[in-house]
CSV table of C-alpha atoms in Angstrom, one decimal:
chain,number,residue,atom,x,y,z
D,1,MET,CA,18.4,8.0,-24.0
D,2,GLN,CA,17.9,4.3,-24.1
D,3,GLY,CA,16.0,4.5,-20.8
D,4,SER,CA,13.8,7.4,-22.0
D,5,SER,CA,12.8,5.4,-25.1
D,6,LEU,CA,12.0,2.4,-22.8
D,7,VAL,CA,9.8,4.6,-20.6
D,8,GLY,CA,8.1,6.0,-23.8
D,9,LYS,CA,7.3,2.5,-24.9
D,10,ALA,CA,6.0,1.6,-21.4
D,11,ILE,CA,3.7,4.7,-21.5
D,12,LEU,CA,2.3,3.7,-24.9
D,13,LEU,CA,1.7,0.2,-23.7
D,14,VAL,CA,-0.2,1.4,-20.6
D,15,LEU,CA,-2.4,3.7,-22.8
D,16,LEU,CA,-2.9,0.8,-25.3
D,17,LEU,CA,-3.9,-1.6,-22.5
D,18,LEU,CA,-6.2,1.0,-20.9
D,19,ALA,CA,-7.8,1.6,-24.3
D,20,CYS,CA,-8.2,-2.1,-24.8
D,21,THR,CA,-9.7,-2.4,-21.3
D,22,GLY,CA,-12.1,0.5,-22.2
D,23,THR,CA,-13.1,-1.1,-25.5
D,24,ALA,CA,-13.5,-4.5,-23.8
D,25,LEU,CA,-15.8,-2.9,-21.2
D,26,ALA,CA,-18.0,-1.7,-24.0
D,27,ALA,CA,-18.3,-5.1,-25.5
D,28,GLU,CA,-21.3,-7.4,-25.0
D,29,ASP,CA,-19.4,-10.5,-23.9
D,30,ALA,CA,-19.6,-10.7,-20.1
D,31,THR,CA,-15.9,-11.8,-19.8
D,32,MET,CA,-14.9,-9.1,-22.3
D,33,GLY,CA,-13.4,-11.8,-24.5
D,34,MET,CA,-10.7,-12.6,-21.9
D,35,SER,CA,-10.2,-16.0,-20.4
D,36,PRO,CA,-9.0,-16.0,-16.8
D,37,PRO,CA,-5.3,-16.8,-17.8
D,38,VAL,CA,-5.4,-13.9,-20.3
D,39,PHE,CA,-6.9,-11.6,-17.6
D,40,PHE,CA,-4.1,-12.7,-15.2
D,41,LEU,CA,-1.4,-11.9,-17.8
D,42,VAL,CA,-2.9,-8.6,-18.9
D,43,PHE,CA,-3.1,-7.3,-15.3
D,44,LEU,CA,0.4,-8.6,-14.6
D,45,LEU,CA,1.7,-6.6,-17.5
D,46,VAL,CA,-0.3,-3.5,-16.7
D,47,CYS,CA,0.9,-3.6,-13.1
D,48,ILE,CA,4.5,-4.1,-14.1
D,49,ILE,CA,4.2,-0.9,-16.1
D,50,ILE,CA,2.4,1.0,-13.3
D,51,GLY,CA,5.2,-0.2,-11.0
D,52,ILE,CA,7.9,1.1,-13.3
D,53,VAL,CA,6.2,4.5,-13.9
D,54,ALA,CA,5.4,4.9,-10.2
D,55,VAL,CA,8.9,4.3,-9.0
D,56,LEU,CA,10.3,6.7,-11.7
D,57,GLY,CA,7.9,9.3,-10.6
D,58,GLY,CA,8.8,8.9,-6.9
D,59,VAL,CA,5.5,7.6,-5.7
D,60,GLY,CA,4.3,4.2,-4.5
D,61,GLY,CA,2.6,1.9,-6.9
D,62,GLY,CA,-0.7,1.9,-4.9
D,63,VAL,CA,-1.1,5.7,-5.4
D,64,VAL,CA,-1.2,5.2,-9.2
D,65,PHE,CA,-2.9,1.8,-9.2
D,66,THR,CA,-6.1,2.7,-7.2
D,67,PRO,CA,-7.1,5.9,-9.1
D,68,LEU,CA,-6.3,4.3,-12.5
D,69,MET,CA,-8.4,1.1,-11.8
D,70,MET,CA,-11.2,3.1,-10.2
D,71,GLY,CA,-11.3,5.7,-13.0
D,72,PHE,CA,-10.9,3.5,-16.0
D,73,THR,CA,-12.6,0.1,-15.1
D,74,ASP,CA,-16.0,-0.7,-13.7
D,75,ILE,CA,-14.6,-3.1,-11.1
D,76,ASP,CA,-16.3,-2.5,-7.7
D,77,THR,CA,-14.6,0.2,-5.7
D,78,PHE,CA,-14.5,-2.0,-2.5
D,79,ILE,CA,-12.5,-4.7,-4.4
D,80,ILE,CA,-10.1,-2.1,-6.0
D,81,ARG,CA,-9.5,-0.5,-2.6
D,82,ALA,CA,-8.8,-3.8,-1.0
D,83,THR,CA,-6.4,-4.8,-3.8
D,84,GLY,CA,-4.8,-1.4,-3.8
D,85,LEU,CA,-4.0,-1.6,-0.1
D,86,PHE,CA,-2.7,-5.2,-0.6
D,87,VAL,CA,-0.3,-4.2,-3.3
D,88,ALA,CA,0.9,-1.1,-1.5
D,89,MET,CA,1.5,-3.2,1.7
D,90,ALA,CA,3.3,-6.1,-0.1
D,91,GLY,CA,5.6,-3.7,-1.9
D,92,ALA,CA,6.4,-1.7,1.3
D,93,LEU,CA,7.1,-4.9,3.3
D,94,VAL,CA,9.6,-6.2,0.8
D,95,ALA,CA,11.3,-2.8,0.5
D,96,ALA,CA,11.5,-2.3,4.3
D,97,ARG,CA,14.2,-4.9,5.0
D,98,PRO,CA,17.3,-3.0,3.7
D,99,PHE,CA,16.2,0.3,5.4
D,100,LEU,CA,15.9,-1.5,8.8
D,101,ARG,CA,19.1,-3.5,8.4
D,102,ARG,CA,21.1,-0.3,7.7
D,103,GLY,CA,19.4,1.6,10.5
D,104,LEU,CA,18.1,4.2,8.0
D,105,ALA,CA,14.6,3.8,9.2
D,106,ASN,CA,14.4,5.1,12.8
D,107,VAL,CA,12.4,2.4,14.8
D,108,ARG,CA,11.6,4.8,17.6
D,109,LEU,CA,10.1,7.3,15.2
D,110,LEU,CA,8.4,4.4,13.4
D,111,PHE,CA,6.6,2.9,16.4
D,112,PHE,CA,5.7,6.4,17.7
D,113,ALA,CA,4.0,7.2,14.3
D,114,ALA,CA,2.6,3.7,13.8
D,115,VAL,CA,0.2,4.0,16.8
D,116,PRO,CA,-1.9,6.9,15.3
D,117,TYR,CA,-1.4,5.8,11.7
D,118,ALA,CA,-2.4,2.1,12.2
D,119,THR,CA,-5.4,3.0,14.4
D,120,PHE,CA,-6.8,5.5,11.9
D,121,ALA,CA,-6.0,3.2,8.9
D,122,VAL,CA,-8.4,0.6,10.5
D,123,ILE,CA,-11.0,3.3,11.2
D,124,GLY,CA,-10.7,4.4,7.6
D,125,ALA,CA,-11.2,0.9,6.3
D,126,LEU,CA,-14.2,0.4,8.6
D,127,LEU,CA,-15.6,3.8,7.5
D,128,ALA,CA,-15.2,2.8,3.8
D,129,GLY,CA,-17.1,-0.4,4.5
D,130,TYR,CA,-19.8,1.4,6.3
D,131,VAL,CA,-20.3,4.0,3.5
D,132,LYS,CA,-20.5,1.1,1.0
D,133,GLU,CA,-22.9,-0.9,3.1
D,134,THR,CA,-25.3,1.9,4.0
D,135,MET,CA,-25.2,4.1,0.9
D,136,GLY,CA,-24.8,1.6,-1.9
D,137,ALA,CA,-24.3,3.2,-5.3
D,138,THR,CA,-24.4,6.7,-3.9
D,139,GLY,CA,-21.7,5.7,-1.4
D,140,ASP,CA,-19.6,4.4,-4.4
D,141,ALA,CA,-20.1,7.7,-6.3
D,142,LEU,CA,-19.1,9.7,-3.2
D,143,VAL,CA,-16.0,7.6,-2.7
D,144,LYS,CA,-15.0,8.2,-6.4
D,145,LEU,CA,-15.7,11.9,-6.1
D,146,SER,CA,-13.6,12.3,-2.9
D,147,LEU,CA,-10.8,10.2,-4.3
D,148,GLY,CA,-10.9,12.3,-7.5
D,149,VAL,CA,-10.4,15.5,-5.4
D,150,LEU,CA,-7.7,13.8,-3.3
D,151,VAL,CA,-5.8,12.6,-6.4
D,152,ILE,CA,-5.9,16.0,-8.0
D,153,PHE,CA,-4.7,17.5,-4.7
D,154,ILE,CA,-1.8,15.0,-4.6
D,155,ALA,CA,-0.9,15.9,-8.2
D,156,LEU,CA,-0.8,19.6,-7.3
D,157,LEU,CA,1.2,18.7,-4.2
D,158,ILE,CA,3.8,17.0,-6.4
D,159,LEU,CA,3.7,19.9,-8.9
D,160,PHE,CA,3.9,22.8,-6.5
D,161,GLY,CA,4.8,21.2,-3.2
D,162,GLY,CA,7.5,22.7,-1.0
D,163,LYS,CA,11.0,21.7,-1.7
D,164,ARG,CA,12.2,18.8,0.4
D,165,VAL,CA,15.2,19.3,2.5
D,166,GLU,CA,18.0,16.7,2.6
D,167,TYR,CA,19.2,17.7,6.1
D,168,PRO,CA,16.8,20.1,7.8
D,169,GLU,CA,18.1,22.2,10.6
D,170,VAL,CA,16.3,21.7,13.9
D,171,LYS,CA,16.6,24.8,16.0
D,172,ASN,CA,14.1,24.0,18.8
D,173,VAL,CA,13.1,20.5,19.9
D,174,ASP,CA,9.6,20.4,21.5
D,175,SER,CA,9.3,18.9,25.0
D,176,LEU,CA,7.4,15.8,23.8
D,177,SER,CA,10.0,14.9,21.2
D,178,GLU,CA,12.8,15.6,23.7
D,179,ARG,CA,11.1,13.4,26.4
D,180,LEU,CA,10.4,10.6,24.0
D,181,GLY,CA,14.0,10.6,22.7
D,182,LEU,CA,13.0,10.1,19.1
D,183,ALA,CA,16.4,11.3,17.7
D,184,MET,CA,18.8,8.7,16.4
D,185,ALA,CA,21.8,8.4,14.2
D,186,TYR,CA,22.6,6.6,10.9
D,187,TRP,CA,25.5,5.9,8.7
D,188,GLU,CA,25.4,8.1,5.6
D,189,GLU,CA,27.3,6.4,2.8
D,190,SER,CA,27.6,9.5,0.5
D,191,LEU,CA,29.2,11.5,3.4
D,192,GLY,CA,31.3,8.7,4.7
D,193,GLY,CA,30.2,9.4,8.2
D,194,VAL,CA,27.5,9.3,10.8
D,195,VAL,CA,24.6,11.7,10.7
D,196,ASP,CA,23.2,12.6,14.2
D,197,TYR,CA,19.8,14.2,13.8
D,198,LYS,CA,17.0,15.5,15.9
D,199,VAL,CA,13.3,15.7,15.2
D,200,THR,CA,10.6,18.1,16.5
D,201,ARG,CA,6.9,19.0,16.4
D,202,SER,CA,5.7,15.6,17.6
D,203,PRO,CA,2.2,16.7,18.7
D,204,VAL,CA,1.4,18.2,15.2
D,205,ALA,CA,2.8,15.1,13.6
D,206,ILE,CA,0.5,12.8,15.7
D,207,LEU,CA,-2.6,14.7,14.3
D,208,LEU,CA,-1.2,14.5,10.7
D,209,PHE,CA,-0.5,10.7,11.0
D,210,CYS,CA,-4.1,10.2,12.1
D,211,GLY,CA,-5.4,12.0,9.0
D,212,VAL,CA,-3.0,10.2,6.7
D,213,GLY,CA,-4.0,6.8,8.2
D,214,LEU,CA,-7.7,7.6,7.7
D,215,ILE,CA,-7.2,8.5,4.0
D,216,SER,CA,-5.0,5.4,3.5
D,217,GLY,CA,-7.5,3.0,4.9
D,218,MET,CA,-10.5,4.7,3.4
D,219,PHE,CA,-9.3,4.9,-0.2
D,220,GLY,CA,-6.9,2.0,-0.4
D,221,LEU,CA,-3.8,4.1,-1.1
D,222,GLY,CA,-0.3,3.8,0.1
D,223,ALA,CA,0.5,7.1,1.8
D,224,GLY,CA,4.2,7.8,1.1
D,225,TRP,CA,3.2,11.0,-0.8
D,226,ALA,CA,1.9,12.4,2.6
D,227,MET,CA,4.2,10.7,5.1
D,228,VAL,CA,7.5,11.8,3.6
D,229,PRO,CA,6.5,15.5,3.9
D,230,VAL,CA,5.3,14.9,7.5
D,231,PHE,CA,8.6,13.3,8.6
D,232,ASN,CA,10.8,15.7,6.5
D,233,LEU,CA,9.0,19.1,6.5
D,234,VAL,CA,7.1,18.9,9.8
D,235,MET,CA,9.3,16.8,12.0
D,236,LEU,CA,12.5,17.9,10.2
D,237,ALA,CA,14.0,14.4,9.9
D,238,PRO,CA,16.6,14.0,7.1
D,239,LEU,CA,15.1,13.2,3.7
D,240,LYS,CA,16.5,9.7,3.5
D,241,VAL,CA,15.3,8.9,7.0
D,242,ALA,CA,11.8,10.3,6.1
D,243,ALA,CA,11.6,8.2,3.0
D,244,ALA,CA,12.7,5.0,4.7
D,245,CYS,CA,10.4,5.5,7.7
D,246,SER,CA,7.5,6.2,5.3
D,247,LYS,CA,8.1,3.0,3.4
D,248,VAL,CA,8.2,0.9,6.5
D,249,LEU,CA,5.2,2.6,8.0
D,250,ILE,CA,3.1,1.9,4.9
D,251,GLY,CA,3.7,-1.8,5.4
D,252,ILE,CA,2.5,-1.6,9.1
D,253,GLY,CA,-0.5,0.7,8.6
D,254,ASP,CA,-1.8,-1.0,5.4
D,255,THR,CA,-1.6,-4.3,7.2
D,256,ALA,CA,-3.9,-2.9,9.8
D,257,ALA,CA,-6.3,-1.6,7.1
D,258,ILE,CA,-6.2,-4.7,4.8
D,259,TRP,CA,-7.6,-7.2,7.3
D,260,PRO,CA,-11.1,-5.7,7.5
D,261,TYR,CA,-11.2,-5.9,3.7
D,262,ILE,CA,-10.0,-9.5,3.7
D,263,MET,CA,-12.6,-10.4,6.3
D,264,GLY,CA,-15.2,-8.6,4.2
D,265,GLY,CA,-14.5,-10.9,1.3
D,266,GLY,CA,-13.0,-8.1,-0.8
D,267,ILE,CA,-9.8,-9.9,-2.0
D,268,PHE,CA,-10.0,-12.2,-5.0
D,269,PRO,CA,-6.7,-13.9,-5.9
D,270,LEU,CA,-7.4,-13.7,-9.6
D,271,PHE,CA,-7.2,-9.9,-9.4
D,272,ALA,CA,-4.9,-9.5,-6.4
D,273,VAL,CA,-2.0,-11.9,-7.2
D,274,PRO,CA,-1.1,-10.5,-10.7
D,275,CYS,CA,-1.4,-7.0,-9.4
D,276,MET,CA,0.9,-7.7,-6.4
D,277,ILE,CA,3.6,-9.5,-8.5
D,278,GLY,CA,3.3,-6.9,-11.3
D,279,LEU,CA,3.9,-3.9,-9.0
D,280,ILE,CA,6.8,-5.6,-7.1
D,281,VAL,CA,8.5,-6.6,-10.4
D,282,GLY,CA,7.7,-3.2,-11.9
D,283,THR,CA,9.2,-1.4,-8.9
D,284,LEU,CA,12.4,-3.5,-9.2
D,285,ILE,CA,12.7,-2.8,-12.9
D,286,GLY,CA,11.9,0.9,-12.4
D,287,ALA,CA,14.6,1.2,-9.8
D,288,LYS,CA,17.2,0.1,-12.4
D,289,ILE,CA,15.8,2.3,-15.2
D,290,MET,CA,15.8,5.3,-12.8
D,291,LEU,CA,19.6,5.5,-13.2
D,292,ARG,CA,19.3,6.2,-16.9
D,293,VAL,CA,16.3,8.5,-17.4
D,294,LYS,CA,15.6,12.2,-16.7
D,295,ALA,CA,13.6,12.3,-13.5
D,296,GLY,CA,11.8,15.6,-14.5
D,297,PHE,CA,10.1,14.0,-17.5
D,298,VAL,CA,8.7,11.1,-15.4
D,299,ARG,CA,7.6,13.5,-12.7
D,300,TYR,CA,5.4,15.4,-15.3
D,301,LEU,CA,4.2,12.0,-16.6
D,302,ILE,CA,3.0,11.0,-13.1
D,303,ILE,CA,1.3,14.4,-12.6
D,304,ALA,CA,-0.5,13.9,-16.0
D,305,ILE,CA,-1.6,10.4,-15.1
D,306,MET,CA,-2.9,11.6,-11.7
D,307,PHE,CA,-4.7,14.6,-13.2
D,308,GLY,CA,-6.3,12.3,-15.9
D,309,SER,CA,-7.3,9.7,-13.3
D,310,GLY,CA,-8.6,12.4,-10.9
D,311,LEU,CA,-10.8,14.0,-13.6
D,312,LYS,CA,-12.1,10.6,-14.7
D,313,LEU,CA,-13.0,9.9,-11.0
D,314,LEU,CA,-14.7,13.2,-10.6
D,315,GLN,CA,-16.7,12.5,-13.8
D,316,SER,CA,-17.7,9.0,-12.6
D,317,GLY,CA,-18.6,10.3,-9.2
D,318,LEU,CA,-20.7,13.2,-10.5
D,319,THR,CA,-22.4,10.8,-13.0
D,320,GLY,CA,-23.2,8.4,-10.1
D,321,LEU,CA,-24.7,11.2,-8.1
D,322,GLY,CA,-26.8,12.2,-11.1
D,323,TYR,CA,-25.2,15.6,-11.7
D,324,LEU,CA,-23.8,14.6,-15.2
I,1,MET,CA,28.4,14.2,12.0
I,2,GLY,CA,32.0,13.3,12.8
I,3,ARG,CA,31.9,9.8,14.1
I,4,GLU,CA,33.5,7.3,11.7
I,5,GLU,CA,31.9,4.1,13.0
I,6,ALA,CA,28.4,3.1,11.7
I,7,PRO,CA,25.8,2.9,14.5
I,8,LYS,CA,24.5,-0.6,15.1
I,9,PRO,CA,20.9,-0.9,13.8
I,10,PRO,CA,18.4,-1.5,16.5
I,11,LEU,CA,17.5,-5.2,17.0
I,12,ALA,CA,13.8,-4.5,16.9
I,13,GLY,CA,14.0,-3.0,13.4
I,14,VAL,CA,16.2,-5.9,12.1
I,15,VAL,CA,13.9,-8.5,13.5
I,16,TYR,CA,10.8,-6.8,12.0
I,17,GLY,CA,12.4,-6.4,8.6
I,18,GLU,CA,13.6,-10.0,8.4
I,19,ILE,CA,10.4,-11.5,9.5
I,20,ALA,CA,8.2,-9.3,7.2
I,21,TYR,CA,10.4,-9.7,4.2
I,22,TRP,CA,10.6,-13.5,4.3
I,23,MET,CA,7.0,-14.0,5.1
I,24,VAL,CA,5.9,-11.9,2.2
I,25,ILE,CA,8.2,-13.9,-0.1
I,26,VAL,CA,6.8,-17.2,1.2
I,27,GLY,CA,3.3,-15.8,0.8
I,28,MET,CA,4.0,-14.7,-2.7
I,29,VAL,CA,5.4,-18.1,-3.7
I,30,ILE,CA,2.3,-19.9,-2.3
I,31,ALA,CA,0.0,-17.3,-3.9
I,32,ILE,CA,1.6,-17.8,-7.3
I,33,ALA,CA,1.5,-21.6,-7.0
I,34,GLY,CA,-2.2,-21.4,-5.9
I,35,SER,CA,-3.0,-19.1,-8.8
I,36,PHE,CA,-1.4,-21.5,-11.3
I,37,ILE,CA,-3.6,-24.3,-9.9
I,38,TYR,CA,-6.6,-22.1,-9.9
I,39,LEU,CA,-6.1,-21.1,-13.6
I,40,THR,CA,-5.4,-24.7,-14.7
I,41,SER,CA,-7.9,-26.7,-12.7
I,42,GLY,CA,-10.5,-24.3,-11.3
I,43,GLY,CA,-11.3,-23.3,-7.8
I,44,TYR,CA,-13.9,-22.6,-5.1
I,45,VAL,CA,-15.0,-19.3,-6.8
I,46,ASP,CA,-15.6,-20.0,-10.5
I,47,SER,CA,-13.0,-18.0,-12.4
I,48,GLU,CA,-15.1,-17.3,-15.5
I,49,CYS,CA,-18.0,-16.1,-13.4
I,50,LEU,CA,-15.7,-14.0,-11.2
I,51,LEU,CA,-14.2,-12.3,-14.3
I,52,ALA,CA,-17.6,-11.6,-15.8
I,53,HIS,CA,-18.9,-10.1,-12.5
I,54,LEU,CA,-15.6,-8.1,-11.9
I,55,TRP,CA,-16.0,-6.4,-15.3
I,56,ALA,CA,-19.6,-5.8,-14.7
I,57,GLY,CA,-18.8,-4.0,-11.5
I,58,ALA,CA,-20.7,-6.5,-9.3
I,59,ASP,CA,-20.2,-6.1,-5.5
I,60,VAL,CA,-18.6,-8.7,-3.3
I,61,HIS,CA,-21.9,-10.1,-2.1
I,62,THR,CA,-23.1,-10.8,-5.6
I,63,ILE,CA,-19.8,-12.3,-6.6
I,64,TRP,CA,-19.8,-14.7,-3.7
I,65,GLU,CA,-23.4,-15.6,-4.2
I,66,GLU,CA,-23.2,-16.1,-8.0
I,67,CYS,CA,-19.7,-17.6,-8.3
I,68,ALA,CA,-19.3,-19.6,-5.1
I,69,GLY,CA,-22.9,-20.5,-4.6
I,70,ILE,CA,-23.1,-19.3,-1.1
I,71,ASP,CA,-25.7,-16.9,0.4
I,72,GLU,CA,-23.4,-14.7,2.4
I,73,VAL,CA,-19.9,-13.3,2.1
I,74,PRO,CA,-17.7,-15.7,4.0
I,75,HIS,CA,-16.4,-13.5,6.9
I,76,GLY,CA,-13.1,-14.7,8.3
I,77,HIS,CA,-10.5,-17.1,7.0
I,78,TRP,CA,-12.7,-19.0,4.6
I,79,TYR,CA,-9.8,-20.4,2.6
I,80,LEU,CA,-8.5,-22.6,5.6
I,81,GLY,CA,-11.2,-25.1,5.1
I,82,MET,CA,-11.0,-25.2,1.3
I,83,LEU,CA,-7.3,-25.9,0.7
I,84,GLY,CA,-8.1,-28.4,-2.0
I,85,TYR,CA,-8.9,-25.5,-4.3
I,86,GLY,CA,-6.3,-23.4,-6.1
I,87,ASP,CA,-7.9,-20.0,-5.2
I,88,ALA,CA,-8.0,-21.0,-1.5
I,89,ILE,CA,-4.2,-21.9,-1.7
I,90,ALA,CA,-3.6,-18.5,-3.4
I,91,MET,CA,-5.6,-16.8,-0.7
I,92,LEU,CA,-3.6,-18.6,2.0
I,93,GLY,CA,-0.5,-17.1,0.3
I,94,ILE,CA,-2.1,-13.6,0.4
I,95,ALA,CA,-3.0,-14.1,4.0
I,96,ILE,CA,0.6,-15.2,4.9
I,97,ALA,CA,1.9,-12.0,3.2
I,98,CYS,CA,-0.7,-9.9,5.1
I,99,LEU,CA,0.4,-11.6,8.4
I,100,ALA,CA,4.0,-10.6,7.8
I,101,ALA,CA,3.8,-7.3,9.6
I,102,VAL,CA,1.7,-8.8,12.4
I,103,VAL,CA,4.3,-11.5,13.2
I,104,GLY,CA,7.1,-8.9,12.6
I,105,MET,CA,5.6,-6.5,15.1
I,106,TRP,CA,5.4,-9.2,17.8
I,107,GLY,CA,9.1,-10.0,17.1
I,108,SER,CA,9.8,-6.3,17.5
I,109,VAL,CA,8.0,-6.1,20.8
I,110,ALA,CA,10.1,-8.9,22.1
I,111,ALA,CA,13.3,-7.3,20.9
I,112,MET,CA,12.3,-3.9,22.3
I,113,PHE,CA,11.7,-5.5,25.8
I,114,LYS,CA,15.0,-7.3,25.5
I,115,GLU,CA,16.8,-4.0,24.8
I,116,LYS,CA,14.9,-2.4,27.7
I,117,GLU,CA,13.3,0.3,25.5
I,118,MET,CA,10.1,0.1,27.6
I,119,LEU,CA,8.2,3.1,26.2
I,120,PHE,CA,8.8,2.1,22.5
I,121,ALA,CA,8.0,-1.5,23.4
I,122,VAL,CA,4.6,-0.3,24.7
I,123,PHE,CA,4.1,1.6,21.4
I,124,ALA,CA,5.0,-1.5,19.4
I,125,LEU,CA,2.8,-3.6,21.6
I,126,VAL,CA,-0.2,-1.3,21.0
I,127,VAL,CA,0.3,-1.6,17.2
I,128,ALA,CA,0.9,-5.4,17.4
I,129,VAL,CA,-2.4,-5.8,19.3
I,130,ILE,CA,-4.3,-3.7,16.7
I,131,LEU,CA,-2.8,-5.7,13.9
I,132,THR,CA,-3.6,-9.0,15.6
I,133,LEU,CA,-7.2,-8.0,16.4
I,134,ALA,CA,-7.7,-7.1,12.7
I,135,ALA,CA,-6.1,-10.3,11.5
I,136,MET,CA,-8.3,-12.4,13.8
I,137,GLY,CA,-11.4,-10.8,12.4
I,138,VAL,CA,-12.3,-9.0,15.6
I,139,ILE,CA,-12.2,-5.7,13.7
I,140,THR,CA,-14.2,-6.5,10.6
I,141,LEU,CA,-16.7,-5.2,8.0
I,142,LYS,CA,-20.0,-7.0,8.0
I,143,HIS,CA,-22.2,-7.1,4.9
């Protein structure tokens, strides 16, 4: 109960801060009445709350951060995408260590998936820059519109998506997976024993990793929402392995995608640093609160936030294209 | 299931995890220190101007032109020549954090070769090369 009340307060604070941001945007003063230190602290606080809510909802901070910032602030989409990728990457790199030390993340599976994912994450980032450069405001509006559709799709996926399976049963292993020898074993604490598992459908997974990488690089999102189902429901890896591999892979793929943005001058420390610290601190706090709150409530909260952001992005996109 | 002994985690994974984790932590500390200097004594990009342009939705080209007084977006590692400024130090920290996976992947490549996992060493090598080319600015967006 104490945890639920804390989450309630956090939600109110997010809404209040977003409302303040909106009000501030409407003000005449160019700096919206905020000095740089105040801006730093406000974004630190907002991102701590985003981090808490995201981890409680079972998604990465970047997936909530990018649509919220793009939907509710006028900050340039290129800068938001760059910062979104950066915060998703930093969080994933910090979280990867325990998964790799315990052998929960399968390195063979990881390096196999990292080739298509990282390649297409870079292509996505370059494509985003090309759209921005060649299409200007129309390109911005198209990006917002596409992201709006994508975010609503992710919310629907969370709402109606297939049930994830803790230990999927692999009946047939395809020849590629067999030849590559992707299967490994890990120590499962809750069972007090070793889980030997197989994976399958590698050719399909390669195509899916290409698509997920492209979306991640193009829109500046972490892609755990898509990668966990690919590992778990398509390749039939155990759920914990899928989640661990997804987290590590986000760190690798987003690193590939972030550099074109950095080289394009899209990262500003005044914006990126408080967001990075905030999301990492928020994730750590969220992980502790998670033990005390009802997951169902937070899941619906995330769905509501994503629907809200998605609709706002659709509205901004359509306005930018002159349809509204 | 059935075995009672925990399998040893692959060296390549442990090497990657340790390098990535510690480099991000070091990068974060430098970025925080740089931000503190930036907020207290200014930087290469004027913070008030940056804030005003961020809120106004200005693009990166306008921000660099108006707030740093340069005609073009500085492609590449602009901060390395400006380390007397707080924001350049913070950017160095960000870059170190972003280099974590690059260095980690090269560590993994070495570990994979050491463990004679040749096929996966090649996969890791391909990823390490992609990450390195991106970090060197060979794969870049031009404005």
